[in-house]
């Protein structure tokens, strides 16, 4: 119940109504040097996500010089339905595959907050099944494209509350913020406000990514 209250503390937005796992056909955007792919948290408003996606993208633009950036908001419900994270997983992978095919020199920065961290986890092969608003893996970024993922930026990652983390080939490129007391990423945590404060970590996340591009 505490975790559900934490998720519900985010402002509600309407229009989340996808009911299948099939991702829409991805349309390639401009071939920038870096494409920032952001999966927002449950019910999180904003262009890429008010709490994490938007401030992180702004910080990346300031920290990374000499390279062009574009952004993509993962298309998924970001609600409490059992297939929500799986839909985001499918869309993220579909987008990366499409962009990679259209833009052979483009690299990617993956950003995920709360349920969006589950989406990113699944997409890089770390299952979020069993975590709050998690799901089994339905798609993964192909091994051939793995080197083009420059950095993975995670915030309030629910798999941490069940004792998991990003391991394997993406581990050294991943930074995973979990605020003390955040009940979504810390087992036994009880500070709902901690889950809503990751905007303060945007600069640190951007600095981490800048060091890997």
PDB file of C-alpha atoms in Angstrom:
ATOM      1  CA  UNK A   1       0.000   0.000   0.000  1.00  0.00           C
ATOM      2  CA  UNK A   2       2.836   2.404   0.853  1.00  0.00           C
ATOM      3  CA  UNK A   3       4.404   1.898  -2.577  1.00  0.00           C
ATOM      4  CA  UNK A   4       1.066   2.419  -4.310  1.00  0.00           C
ATOM      5  CA  UNK A   5       0.605   5.663  -2.383  1.00  0.00           C
ATOM      6  CA  UNK A   6       4.089   6.711  -3.430  1.00  0.00           C
ATOM      7  CA  UNK A   7       3.300   6.088  -7.090  1.00  0.00           C
ATOM      8  CA  UNK A   8      -0.045   7.829  -6.779  1.00  0.00           C
ATOM      9  CA  UNK A   9       1.688  10.878  -5.304  1.00  0.00           C
ATOM     10  CA  UNK A  10       2.801  11.824  -8.800  1.00  0.00           C
ATOM     11  CA  UNK A  11       0.357  14.108 -10.653  1.00  0.00           C
ATOM     12  CA  UNK A  12      -2.067  12.113 -12.792  1.00  0.00           C
ATOM     13  CA  UNK A  13      -2.173  12.590 -16.530  1.00  0.00           C
ATOM     14  CA  UNK A  14      -4.868  11.315 -18.817  1.00  0.00           C
ATOM     15  CA  UNK A  15      -4.782   9.389 -22.023  1.00  0.00           C
ATOM     16  CA  UNK A  16      -2.863   6.258 -21.016  1.00  0.00           C
ATOM     17  CA  UNK A  17      -4.819   3.511 -22.660  1.00  0.00           C
ATOM     18  CA  UNK A  18      -2.665   1.077 -24.641  1.00  0.00           C
ATOM     19  CA  UNK A  19      -3.786  -2.497 -24.174  1.00  0.00           C
ATOM     20  CA  UNK A  20      -1.423  -4.572 -26.292  1.00  0.00           C
ATOM     21  CA  UNK A  21       2.293  -5.271 -26.184  1.00  0.00           C
ATOM     22  CA  UNK A  22       2.905  -4.374 -29.807  1.00  0.00           C
ATOM     23  CA  UNK A  23       4.983  -1.226 -30.086  1.00  0.00           C
ATOM     24  CA  UNK A  24       3.990   1.329 -32.715  1.00  0.00           C
ATOM     25  CA  UNK A  25       6.200   1.549 -35.767  1.00  0.00           C
ATOM     26  CA  UNK A  26       9.160   3.719 -34.849  1.00  0.00           C
ATOM     27  CA  UNK A  27       9.954   6.754 -36.950  1.00  0.00           C
ATOM     28  CA  UNK A  28      13.579   7.829 -37.071  1.00  0.00           C
ATOM     29  CA  UNK A  29      14.356  11.375 -36.025  1.00  0.00           C
ATOM     30  CA  UNK A  30      17.378  13.433 -37.013  1.00  0.00           C
ATOM     31  CA  UNK A  31      20.723  11.652 -36.996  1.00  0.00           C
ATOM     32  CA  UNK A  32      22.260  13.440 -34.041  1.00  0.00           C
ATOM     33  CA  UNK A  33      25.424  12.237 -32.329  1.00  0.00           C
ATOM     34  CA  UNK A  34      23.473  11.167 -29.234  1.00  0.00           C
ATOM     35  CA  UNK A  35      19.841  10.172 -28.812  1.00  0.00           C
ATOM     36  CA  UNK A  36      18.551  10.438 -25.236  1.00  0.00           C
ATOM     37  CA  UNK A  37      15.832   7.816 -24.782  1.00  0.00           C
ATOM     38  CA  UNK A  38      13.778   8.536 -21.657  1.00  0.00           C
ATOM     39  CA  UNK A  39      11.167   6.369 -19.934  1.00  0.00           C
ATOM     40  CA  UNK A  40       9.121   8.379 -17.455  1.00  0.00           C
ATOM     41  CA  UNK A  41       7.796   7.211 -14.112  1.00  0.00           C
ATOM     42  CA  UNK A  42       4.258   6.152 -13.269  1.00  0.00           C
ATOM     43  CA  UNK A  43       1.798   8.962 -14.075  1.00  0.00           C
ATOM     44  CA  UNK A  44       4.722  11.387 -14.450  1.00  0.00           C
ATOM     45  CA  UNK A  45       3.900  14.483 -16.537  1.00  0.00           C
ATOM     46  CA  UNK A  46       6.367  16.522 -18.576  1.00  0.00           C
ATOM     47  CA  UNK A  47       7.916  16.298 -22.024  1.00  0.00           C
ATOM     48  CA  UNK A  48      10.363  13.543 -21.132  1.00  0.00           C
ATOM     49  CA  UNK A  49       9.336  13.399 -17.473  1.00  0.00           C
ATOM     50  CA  UNK A  50       9.008  16.345 -15.083  1.00  0.00           C
ATOM     51  CA  UNK A  51      10.987  14.808 -12.211  1.00  0.00           C
ATOM     52  CA  UNK A  52      13.819  13.114 -14.129  1.00  0.00           C
ATOM     53  CA  UNK A  53      13.678  13.140 -17.938  1.00  0.00           C
ATOM     54  CA  UNK A  54      13.371  16.878 -18.526  1.00  0.00           C
ATOM     55  CA  UNK A  55      16.008  18.031 -15.998  1.00  0.00           C
ATOM     56  CA  UNK A  56      18.411  15.261 -17.044  1.00  0.00           C
ATOM     57  CA  UNK A  57      18.107  16.179 -20.731  1.00  0.00           C
ATOM     58  CA  UNK A  58      18.691  19.843 -19.891  1.00  0.00           C
ATOM     59  CA  UNK A  59      21.761  18.915 -17.839  1.00  0.00           C
ATOM     60  CA  UNK A  60      23.089  16.684 -20.628  1.00  0.00           C
ATOM     61  CA  UNK A  61      22.865  19.564 -23.090  1.00  0.00           C
ATOM     62  CA  UNK A  62      24.985  21.651 -20.726  1.00  0.00           C
ATOM     63  CA  UNK A  63      27.529  18.962 -19.846  1.00  0.00           C
ATOM     64  CA  UNK A  64      28.126  17.478 -23.307  1.00  0.00           C
ATOM     65  CA  UNK A  65      29.790  19.906 -25.674  1.00  0.00           C
ATOM     66  CA  UNK A  66      30.720  19.403 -29.295  1.00  0.00           C
ATOM     67  CA  UNK A  67      28.018  16.800 -29.923  1.00  0.00           C
ATOM     68  CA  UNK A  68      24.445  17.127 -31.114  1.00  0.00           C
ATOM     69  CA  UNK A  69      21.627  15.664 -29.000  1.00  0.00           C
ATOM     70  CA  UNK A  70      18.089  14.544 -29.716  1.00  0.00           C
ATOM     71  CA  UNK A  71      15.516  13.045 -27.360  1.00  0.00           C
ATOM     72  CA  UNK A  72      12.811  10.398 -27.462  1.00  0.00           C
ATOM     73  CA  UNK A  73      10.004   9.901 -24.943  1.00  0.00           C
ATOM     74  CA  UNK A  74       9.267   6.179 -24.644  1.00  0.00           C
ATOM     75  CA  UNK A  75       5.679   5.628 -25.747  1.00  0.00           C
ATOM     76  CA  UNK A  76       3.915   3.606 -23.058  1.00  0.00           C
ATOM     77  CA  UNK A  77       1.053   4.031 -20.567  1.00  0.00           C
ATOM     78  CA  UNK A  78       3.221   4.517 -17.445  1.00  0.00           C
ATOM     79  CA  UNK A  79       0.245   3.442 -15.357  1.00  0.00           C
ATOM     80  CA  UNK A  80      -0.424   0.583 -12.926  1.00  0.00           C
ATOM     81  CA  UNK A  81      -1.705  -1.879 -15.520  1.00  0.00           C
ATOM     82  CA  UNK A  82       0.136  -5.233 -15.547  1.00  0.00           C
ATOM     83  CA  UNK A  83       1.422  -4.779 -19.110  1.00  0.00           C
ATOM     84  CA  UNK A  84       2.524  -1.147 -18.845  1.00  0.00           C
ATOM     85  CA  UNK A  85       6.267  -1.725 -18.361  1.00  0.00           C
ATOM     86  CA  UNK A  86       6.262  -4.438 -21.030  1.00  0.00           C
ATOM     87  CA  UNK A  87       4.786  -2.000 -23.545  1.00  0.00           C
ATOM     88  CA  UNK A  88       7.521   0.488 -22.704  1.00  0.00           C
ATOM     89  CA  UNK A  89      10.143  -2.241 -23.052  1.00  0.00           C
ATOM     90  CA  UNK A  90       8.887  -3.098 -26.548  1.00  0.00           C
ATOM     91  CA  UNK A  91       8.742   0.551 -27.635  1.00  0.00           C
ATOM     92  CA  UNK A  92      12.214   1.422 -26.328  1.00  0.00           C
ATOM     93  CA  UNK A  93      13.854  -1.484 -28.133  1.00  0.00           C
ATOM     94  CA  UNK A  94      11.878  -0.784 -31.302  1.00  0.00           C
ATOM     95  CA  UNK A  95      13.004   2.849 -31.243  1.00  0.00           C
ATOM     96  CA  UNK A  96      16.686   2.015 -30.695  1.00  0.00           C
ATOM     97  CA  UNK A  97      16.649  -0.572 -33.494  1.00  0.00           C
ATOM     98  CA  UNK A  98      14.995   1.875 -35.904  1.00  0.00           C
ATOM     99  CA  UNK A  99      17.320   4.744 -35.022  1.00  0.00           C
ATOM    100  CA  UNK A 100      20.397   2.544 -35.227  1.00  0.00           C
ATOM    101  CA  UNK A 101      19.424   1.377 -38.705  1.00  0.00           C
ATOM    102  CA  UNK A 102      18.751   4.914 -39.945  1.00  0.00           C
ATOM    103  CA  UNK A 103      21.693   6.576 -38.205  1.00  0.00           C
ATOM    104  CA  UNK A 104      24.754   4.267 -38.245  1.00  0.00           C
ATOM    105  CA  UNK A 105      26.925   6.606 -36.172  1.00  0.00           C
ATOM    106  CA  UNK A 106      24.376   7.559 -33.547  1.00  0.00           C
ATOM    107  CA  UNK A 107      24.835   6.480 -29.912  1.00  0.00           C
ATOM    108  CA  UNK A 108      22.278   6.303 -27.128  1.00  0.00           C
ATOM    109  CA  UNK A 109      21.821   7.440 -23.544  1.00  0.00           C
ATOM    110  CA  UNK A 110      19.036   5.531 -21.790  1.00  0.00           C
ATOM    111  CA  UNK A 111      17.183   7.244 -18.940  1.00  0.00           C
ATOM    112  CA  UNK A 112      14.621   5.562 -16.695  1.00  0.00           C
ATOM    113  CA  UNK A 113      12.796   6.734 -13.590  1.00  0.00           C
ATOM    114  CA  UNK A 114      10.696   4.509 -11.320  1.00  0.00           C
ATOM    115  CA  UNK A 115       8.569   2.345 -13.645  1.00  0.00           C
ATOM    116  CA  UNK A 116      10.663   3.771 -16.464  1.00  0.00           C
ATOM    117  CA  UNK A 117      13.725   2.224 -14.831  1.00  0.00           C
ATOM    118  CA  UNK A 118      11.953  -1.141 -15.130  1.00  0.00           C
ATOM    119  CA  UNK A 119      11.473  -0.399 -18.830  1.00  0.00           C
ATOM    120  CA  UNK A 120      15.189   0.294 -19.271  1.00  0.00           C
ATOM    121  CA  UNK A 121      16.205  -2.688 -17.121  1.00  0.00           C
ATOM    122  CA  UNK A 122      14.170  -5.043 -19.287  1.00  0.00           C
ATOM    123  CA  UNK A 123      15.504  -3.481 -22.478  1.00  0.00           C
ATOM    124  CA  UNK A 124      19.109  -4.192 -21.475  1.00  0.00           C
ATOM    125  CA  UNK A 125      18.289  -7.739 -20.393  1.00  0.00           C
ATOM    126  CA  UNK A 126      17.690  -7.355 -16.629  1.00  0.00           C
ATOM    127  CA  UNK A 127      14.185  -8.604 -15.863  1.00  0.00           C
ATOM    128  CA  UNK A 128      11.988  -6.425 -13.662  1.00  0.00           C
ATOM    129  CA  UNK A 129       9.483  -9.237 -13.080  1.00  0.00           C
ATOM    130  CA  UNK A 130       8.558  -9.325  -9.397  1.00  0.00           C
ATOM    131  CA  UNK A 131       9.384  -5.656  -8.795  1.00  0.00           C
ATOM    132  CA  UNK A 132       6.687  -3.063  -8.224  1.00  0.00           C
ATOM    133  CA  UNK A 133       5.176  -2.121 -11.641  1.00  0.00           C
ATOM    134  CA  UNK A 134       7.638  -4.512 -13.269  1.00  0.00           C
ATOM    135  CA  UNK A 135       7.197  -7.082 -16.003  1.00  0.00           C
ATOM    136  CA  UNK A 136       8.963  -9.969 -17.720  1.00  0.00           C
ATOM    137  CA  UNK A 137      11.314  -9.062 -20.560  1.00  0.00           C
ATOM    138  CA  UNK A 138       9.586  -8.872 -23.944  1.00  0.00           C
ATOM    139  CA  UNK A 139      12.470  -7.425 -26.004  1.00  0.00           C
ATOM    140  CA  UNK A 140      16.153  -6.597 -25.594  1.00  0.00           C
ATOM    141  CA  UNK A 141      18.530  -4.294 -27.424  1.00  0.00           C
ATOM    142  CA  UNK A 142      20.402  -6.548 -29.880  1.00  0.00           C
ATOM    143  CA  UNK A 143      23.943  -7.500 -28.907  1.00  0.00           C
ATOM    144  CA  UNK A 144      25.251  -5.846 -32.067  1.00  0.00           C
ATOM    145  CA  UNK A 145      23.883  -2.491 -30.855  1.00  0.00           C
ATOM    146  CA  UNK A 146      25.039  -2.820 -27.246  1.00  0.00           C
ATOM    147  CA  UNK A 147      28.326  -0.906 -27.848  1.00  0.00           C
ATOM    148  CA  UNK A 148      26.294   2.065 -29.079  1.00  0.00           C
ATOM    149  CA  UNK A 149      24.641   2.531 -25.687  1.00  0.00           C
ATOM    150  CA  UNK A 150      26.950   5.122 -24.136  1.00  0.00           C
ATOM    151  CA  UNK A 151      25.317   5.381 -20.708  1.00  0.00           C
ATOM    152  CA  UNK A 152      22.359   4.122 -18.681  1.00  0.00           C
ATOM    153  CA  UNK A 153      20.917   6.533 -16.099  1.00  0.00           C
ATOM    154  CA  UNK A 154      18.449   5.051 -13.595  1.00  0.00           C
ATOM    155  CA  UNK A 155      16.523   6.678 -10.751  1.00  0.00           C
ATOM    156  CA  UNK A 156      14.327   5.071  -8.089  1.00  0.00           C
ATOM    157  CA  UNK A 157      14.847   1.690  -9.750  1.00  0.00           C
ATOM    158  CA  UNK A 158      12.276  -0.822  -8.403  1.00  0.00           C
ATOM    159  CA  UNK A 159      14.444  -3.908  -8.979  1.00  0.00           C
ATOM    160  CA  UNK A 160      16.774  -2.724  -6.231  1.00  0.00           C
ATOM    161  CA  UNK A 161      14.035  -3.321  -3.650  1.00  0.00           C
ATOM    162  CA  UNK A 162      14.077  -7.018  -4.585  1.00  0.00           C
ATOM    163  CA  UNK A 163      17.842  -7.285  -4.376  1.00  0.00           C
ATOM    164  CA  UNK A 164      18.692  -6.901  -8.063  1.00  0.00           C
ATOM    165  CA  UNK A 165      20.814  -4.443 -10.013  1.00  0.00           C
ATOM    166  CA  UNK A 166      22.255  -3.943 -13.472  1.00  0.00           C
ATOM    167  CA  UNK A 167      25.027  -6.451 -14.070  1.00  0.00           C
ATOM    168  CA  UNK A 168      26.921  -7.699 -17.091  1.00  0.00           C
ATOM    169  CA  UNK A 169      28.049  -5.690 -20.091  1.00  0.00           C
ATOM    170  CA  UNK A 170      26.095  -2.551 -19.142  1.00  0.00           C
ATOM    171  CA  UNK A 171      27.215  -2.387 -15.508  1.00  0.00           C
ATOM    172  CA  UNK A 172      30.176  -0.027 -15.994  1.00  0.00           C
ATOM    173  CA  UNK A 173      28.030   2.325 -18.087  1.00  0.00           C
ATOM    174  CA  UNK A 174      25.194   2.463 -15.556  1.00  0.00           C
ATOM    175  CA  UNK A 175      24.572   4.848 -12.681  1.00  0.00           C
ATOM    176  CA  UNK A 176      21.624   3.910 -10.470  1.00  0.00           C
ATOM    177  CA  UNK A 177      20.338   6.474  -7.964  1.00  0.00           C
ATOM    178  CA  UNK A 178      18.292   5.278  -4.978  1.00  0.00           C
ATOM    179  CA  UNK A 179      17.562   7.934  -2.368  1.00  0.00           C
ATOM    180  CA  UNK A 180      17.663   6.890   1.280  1.00  0.00           C
ATOM    181  CA  UNK A 181      14.218   5.786   2.393  1.00  0.00           C
ATOM    182  CA  UNK A 182      12.716   5.613  -1.113  1.00  0.00           C
ATOM    183  CA  UNK A 183      10.149   2.800  -0.766  1.00  0.00           C
ATOM    184  CA  UNK A 184      10.233   2.021  -4.502  1.00  0.00           C
ATOM    185  CA  UNK A 185      13.931   1.136  -4.653  1.00  0.00           C
ATOM    186  CA  UNK A 186      14.799   0.479  -0.985  1.00  0.00           C
ATOM    187  CA  UNK A 187      13.254  -2.515   0.725  1.00  0.00           C
ATOM    188  CA  UNK A 188      11.552  -1.239   3.872  1.00  0.00           C
ATOM    189  CA  UNK A 189      11.886   2.406   2.858  1.00  0.00           C
ATOM    190  CA  UNK A 190       9.173   4.701   4.121  1.00  0.00           C
ATOM    191  CA  UNK A 191       9.947   8.160   2.760  1.00  0.00           C
ATOM    192  CA  UNK A 192       7.563   8.857  -0.119  1.00  0.00           C
ATOM    193  CA  UNK A 193       9.131  12.265  -0.646  1.00  0.00           C
ATOM    194  CA  UNK A 194      12.493  10.644  -1.350  1.00  0.00           C
ATOM    195  CA  UNK A 195      11.039   9.070  -4.491  1.00  0.00           C
ATOM    196  CA  UNK A 196      10.024  12.464  -5.820  1.00  0.00           C
ATOM    197  CA  UNK A 197      13.362  14.237  -5.334  1.00  0.00           C
ATOM    198  CA  UNK A 198      15.560  12.860  -8.118  1.00  0.00           C
ATOM    199  CA  UNK A 199      15.610  16.164  -9.990  1.00  0.00           C
ATOM    200  CA  UNK A 200      18.474  17.007  -7.636  1.00  0.00           C
ATOM    201  CA  UNK A 201      20.575  14.212  -9.189  1.00  0.00           C
ATOM    202  CA  UNK A 202      20.282  15.462 -12.774  1.00  0.00           C
ATOM    203  CA  UNK A 203      23.689  17.156 -12.855  1.00  0.00           C
ATOM    204  CA  UNK A 204      25.487  14.142 -11.367  1.00  0.00           C
ATOM    205  CA  UNK A 205      23.816  11.838 -13.874  1.00  0.00           C
ATOM    206  CA  UNK A 206      24.688  14.111 -16.773  1.00  0.00           C
ATOM    207  CA  UNK A 207      28.320  14.343 -15.631  1.00  0.00           C
ATOM    208  CA  UNK A 208      28.494  10.546 -15.495  1.00  0.00           C
ATOM    209  CA  UNK A 209      27.122  10.279 -19.046  1.00  0.00           C
ATOM    210  CA  UNK A 210      29.407  13.018 -20.333  1.00  0.00           C
ATOM    211  CA  UNK A 211      32.384  11.015 -19.167  1.00  0.00           C
ATOM    212  CA  UNK A 212      31.307   8.091 -21.345  1.00  0.00           C
ATOM    213  CA  UNK A 213      30.555   9.751 -24.656  1.00  0.00           C
TER     214      UNK A 213
END
